[in-house]
XYZ file of C-alpha atoms in Angstrom:
317
model
C 7.643 -23.322 12.371
C 4.013 -22.433 10.785
C 3.499 -18.745 11.198
C -0.389 -17.210 9.819
C -0.087 -13.177 9.659
C -3.580 -11.401 9.546
C -4.016 -8.269 7.950
C -0.912 -9.435 5.554
C -2.277 -6.448 2.594
C -1.519 -3.948 5.229
C 1.241 -1.386 6.051
C 3.235 -3.710 9.438
C 1.688 -7.314 7.950
C 3.295 -6.500 4.699
C 6.396 -5.485 6.270
C 6.407 -8.271 8.661
C 6.352 -10.998 6.392
C 9.859 -10.875 4.389
C 11.278 -10.577 7.928
C 9.477 -13.776 9.455
C 10.368 -15.175 6.102
C 14.057 -14.515 7.244
C 14.286 -16.249 10.149
C 13.075 -19.398 7.640
C 8.946 -19.908 8.850
C 6.226 -21.645 7.280
C 4.007 -18.746 5.983
C 0.406 -18.536 5.689
C -0.711 -14.948 4.787
C -4.735 -14.113 5.529
C -6.999 -11.270 3.833
C -10.089 -10.859 2.504
C -8.508 -9.826 -1.102
C -6.436 -12.529 -1.814
C -5.048 -10.329 -4.560
C -4.551 -7.678 -2.112
C -2.226 -9.792 0.062
C -0.449 -11.687 -3.321
C 0.555 -7.864 -4.261
C 2.550 -6.606 -1.135
C 4.361 -10.395 -1.219
C 8.131 -10.614 -1.946
C 9.145 -12.391 -5.329
C 9.202 -15.621 -5.410
C 8.083 -16.040 -1.582
C 6.494 -19.037 -0.528
C 3.718 -18.197 1.141
C 0.298 -19.187 1.366
C -2.188 -17.020 0.784
C -6.014 -17.929 2.680
C -8.682 -15.764 1.902
C -11.404 -14.532 4.546
C -12.649 -12.690 7.332
C -12.481 -12.524 11.084
C -15.257 -10.666 11.216
C -18.021 -13.406 9.241
C -15.430 -16.030 10.777
C -14.878 -17.148 7.350
C -11.598 -18.877 6.082
C -10.756 -18.526 9.810
C -10.199 -21.912 10.367
C -8.553 -23.413 7.792
C -6.038 -20.482 8.207
C -5.269 -21.309 11.659
C -5.159 -25.130 11.057
C -1.169 -26.263 12.422
C -0.308 -22.732 13.006
C 2.103 -22.509 15.933
C 2.235 -18.877 16.199
C -0.714 -16.724 15.007
C -0.038 -12.779 13.986
C -3.525 -10.800 14.563
C -2.939 -7.249 13.063
C -6.563 -6.655 12.257
C -8.280 -3.093 12.715
C -11.707 -2.595 11.874
C -11.059 1.627 10.576
C -13.238 1.386 7.973
C -15.753 3.864 6.415
C -18.673 2.373 6.914
C -18.262 0.756 10.343
C -16.745 4.266 11.726
C -20.147 6.612 10.165
C -22.186 3.934 12.175
C -20.338 4.059 15.488
C -20.136 -0.159 15.224
C -16.421 -0.712 14.842
C -15.823 -1.231 18.313
C -18.035 -3.850 18.249
C -17.030 -5.004 14.699
C -13.194 -5.232 16.038
C -14.638 -7.159 19.130
C -16.473 -10.393 17.295
C -13.376 -10.220 14.655
C -11.253 -10.804 17.891
C -13.460 -13.558 19.630
C -13.645 -15.134 16.394
C -9.862 -15.236 15.714
C -9.707 -16.556 19.667
C -12.443 -19.189 19.462
C -10.709 -20.559 16.504
C -7.155 -20.316 17.623
C -7.915 -22.540 20.366
C -9.811 -24.586 18.783
C -6.613 -25.105 16.872
C -3.826 -25.340 19.398
C -2.214 -22.097 18.851
C 0.684 -21.164 21.351
C 0.762 -17.920 20.754
C -1.112 -14.640 19.311
C 0.869 -12.127 18.965
C -0.880 -8.432 18.840
C -0.077 -4.929 17.659
C -2.087 -2.042 18.982
C -2.153 1.277 20.146
C -0.550 2.679 23.242
C -3.568 3.221 26.216
C -3.556 6.650 28.194
C -3.862 6.503 31.838
C -7.402 7.123 31.567
C -7.597 8.048 34.867
C -5.341 11.344 34.313
C -7.707 12.414 31.383
C -11.125 13.976 31.125
C -13.603 11.411 31.418
C -14.954 12.922 28.336
C -11.570 12.386 26.549
C -11.147 8.883 27.754
C -14.856 8.132 26.803
C -14.403 9.885 23.039
C -11.193 7.908 22.464
C -13.583 4.996 20.753
C -10.054 3.813 18.770
C -7.843 3.469 22.193
C -10.447 1.611 24.009
C -11.324 -0.308 20.908
C -7.658 -1.587 20.792
C -7.501 -2.506 24.599
C -10.388 -4.550 24.719
C -9.147 -6.496 21.383
C -6.395 -7.165 23.508
C -7.701 -8.765 26.589
C -9.773 -10.368 24.339
C -6.723 -12.405 22.975
C -4.839 -12.527 25.804
C -7.429 -13.946 27.655
C -7.923 -16.619 25.142
C -4.517 -17.994 24.773
C -2.294 -17.058 28.098
C 0.932 -17.553 26.161
C 0.355 -14.828 23.948
C 1.829 -10.704 23.987
C 0.708 -7.560 22.710
C 2.670 -4.462 21.406
C 0.991 -1.302 22.035
C 2.537 1.615 19.850
C 2.010 4.860 19.004
C 2.493 6.397 15.552
C 4.357 4.021 13.622
C 7.059 5.987 11.073
C 6.829 4.502 7.420
C 5.764 5.207 4.199
C 2.649 3.148 3.916
C 1.790 4.525 7.547
C -2.065 6.251 7.259
C -0.907 8.074 10.477
C 2.453 8.947 9.177
C 0.648 9.728 5.866
C -1.581 12.539 7.154
C 1.280 14.210 9.177
C 3.303 14.494 5.626
C -0.009 15.218 3.333
C -0.567 18.465 6.304
C 3.322 19.356 5.890
C 3.526 18.955 1.936
C 0.177 20.833 0.980
C -0.227 23.935 3.978
C 1.871 26.654 3.549
C 1.478 27.851 7.081
C 1.003 24.694 9.683
C -2.214 25.684 11.726
C -1.403 23.600 14.917
C -4.395 23.110 18.001
C -3.861 22.250 21.408
C -3.087 18.900 20.410
C -0.263 19.998 19.211
C 1.681 20.679 22.503
C 0.856 17.106 23.737
C 4.092 14.279 23.567
C 4.254 10.889 21.892
C 7.114 8.531 20.821
C 6.728 7.651 17.058
C 8.824 4.143 16.025
C 10.036 3.211 12.819
C 8.022 0.970 10.954
C 11.663 -1.374 10.568
C 11.763 -1.321 14.438
C 7.817 -2.627 14.808
C 8.486 -5.404 12.261
C 12.177 -6.480 14.556
C 9.730 -6.695 17.805
C 7.321 -8.218 16.551
C 9.729 -10.609 14.780
C 11.053 -11.463 17.705
C 7.984 -11.634 19.726
C 7.282 -15.166 18.616
C 9.817 -16.671 19.859
C 10.466 -14.511 23.120
C 10.357 -16.068 26.345
C 8.245 -12.845 27.292
C 4.754 -13.270 27.119
C 0.998 -13.653 28.880
C 1.148 -9.652 28.867
C 1.546 -6.122 26.898
C 4.580 -4.221 26.021
C 4.592 -0.496 25.969
C 7.158 0.398 22.998
C 8.255 3.914 21.816
C 11.488 5.298 19.750
C 13.529 6.672 21.525
C 12.495 10.284 20.651
C 9.790 11.713 22.514
C 8.659 14.479 20.986
C 5.374 16.506 20.734
C 2.915 16.278 17.511
C 4.036 19.768 16.962
C 7.533 19.083 16.987
C 7.123 15.818 14.952
C 5.221 17.912 12.076
C 8.463 20.707 11.876
C 10.707 17.976 12.252
C 9.193 16.377 9.313
C 8.876 19.534 7.241
C 13.009 20.183 8.157
C 13.410 16.750 6.437
C 11.497 17.410 3.612
C 13.797 20.426 3.147
C 10.421 23.118 3.561
C 9.678 25.962 5.092
C 6.386 26.206 7.380
C 5.761 28.526 9.885
C 3.121 27.657 12.323
C 0.661 29.009 13.834
C -0.877 27.460 16.737
C -4.449 27.562 19.019
C -5.602 27.215 21.954
C -8.663 25.246 21.448
C -8.611 21.494 19.988
C -12.484 21.715 18.517
C -11.322 17.652 17.430
C -14.232 16.950 14.782
C -13.775 20.409 12.704
C -9.686 19.611 12.956
C -10.037 16.317 12.086
C -12.211 17.549 8.611
C -9.682 20.286 7.744
C -7.085 17.884 7.803
C -9.188 14.859 5.858
C -9.416 18.077 3.174
C -5.875 18.994 3.129
C -4.447 15.451 3.554
C -6.982 13.841 0.581
C -7.970 11.614 3.097
C -11.413 10.421 4.554
C -12.748 12.572 7.471
C -14.968 9.678 9.165
C -11.418 7.751 9.090
C -9.245 10.564 10.713
C -11.889 10.977 13.182
C -11.172 8.215 15.591
C -7.186 8.566 15.072
C -7.817 12.590 16.507
C -9.920 11.448 19.041
C -7.276 10.156 21.044
C -5.073 13.163 20.922
C -6.972 14.225 24.474
C -3.400 13.953 26.364
C 0.675 12.921 26.260
C 0.768 9.326 24.778
C 3.632 8.116 26.373
C 4.936 4.166 26.897
C 4.173 3.500 30.092
C 7.251 1.853 30.961
C 10.613 1.545 28.532
C 11.950 -1.655 28.577
C 10.368 -3.269 25.404
C 12.977 -2.568 23.028
C 15.744 -3.971 25.862
C 13.172 -7.341 26.318
C 13.232 -8.080 22.835
C 16.475 -7.241 21.921
C 15.790 -4.330 19.349
C 18.318 -1.281 18.598
C 15.479 1.821 17.906
C 16.575 4.137 14.702
C 15.680 7.697 15.688
C 13.234 9.677 15.133
C 14.763 11.795 11.884
C 16.516 8.592 10.569
C 12.929 6.782 10.842
C 11.659 10.016 8.788
C 13.822 9.674 6.320
C 14.158 6.147 5.847
C 10.179 6.581 5.107
C 10.302 9.149 2.767
C 12.958 7.510 0.569
C 10.529 4.692 -0.003
C 7.687 6.774 -0.238
C 9.722 8.469 -3.146
C 10.265 5.371 -4.963
C 6.566 4.630 -5.083
C 5.105 8.184 -5.821
C 6.145 11.743 -6.323
C 5.754 14.161 -3.307
C 5.888 17.597 -3.992
C 7.123 19.252 -1.447
C 10.558 17.577 -2.240
C-alpha cells in the first residue's frame, strides 16, 4: 500500500514512519523543508520526500498521486500565525486544500491526529471561546472526515515523548523550577499517552475496519496536571516542593512558563488556553478497537527521558 505522511519531520510523523516501514508499505513524506524530513528518516530508508506546503497547496497534487492512505499530521502553531490570531484560518485552509487534492487523487483514507475535545456545554462560554487551539483541531477533523468518508481521526491529550512539545514544557518546568508553582489548572485531569502507543495506533488505523469517525485515545492513567509534574520530578530523581494557587491567569502563567522553559510565549499560550477543565476521552475503547496494549505513564516518561538524554543533557538528572 502506498502511504503519504505529512508533517513528517515532526515528533509524531518521525515516530510513525519507521513503524509503517516495518509493515512493508511504500512511503512518501511531505514537508516544507525536505532537509528536515530527510534528517529524521531511518538510515537507508527508501522514502520519497516531496516538498510542499499545505497552506498554499504547493506540492500536494504530486504528493497525493497514487496514495491509498494519507496521514494528516499538520499543525500551524507558528509564531507569525498566532501573533495575528490567524492560525485557525490557516489550519482550515491547509485542511481544505489537502482534502480537495485527496479527493481528486482518489485517496481511500485519511488518518488525522487531533486533540481531545472537551464537552463544551460543561465549560464556561468564555473558556470554550478561548480555547482556539482545541476548536481549530475539531474544525480540521470535520473537513477531513467530510471529504473522505472512510477516514479516521484520533484525538489525544498530552503525548509523552522526547520531542513532544507539551511534554518537553513539563520537563523543563520541573528541571528549572526549584519550587513548582501551580495555578488552578493543576487540579484538572487528563490521560497522557505514550508516543509509542500513538505511533502504534496510527499505524493500525491505516488498515482497521473502524472508519468514518473519531476515536478519543488516552493512556491507562488518569492524572491531574499537578500529579503529572510531581510524577515527572520523582522519575527524574529530583525533589520539587509544590505551591498551588486558586487562580489561573492563563496569559500571565503562559508567559512565565515559557520564560522558564525557554519556549516562545506565543506558542505556549494556545496550549494553556485549553486548560479550562478536565480533558478526558469521551469513551475509552480506542486501544481495544485497534488492538494496542498501552504503556503506563511512568513507563512512558522513563522511555521519553531516556531518549531525551541520548540527544541532549538534562541538568536535573
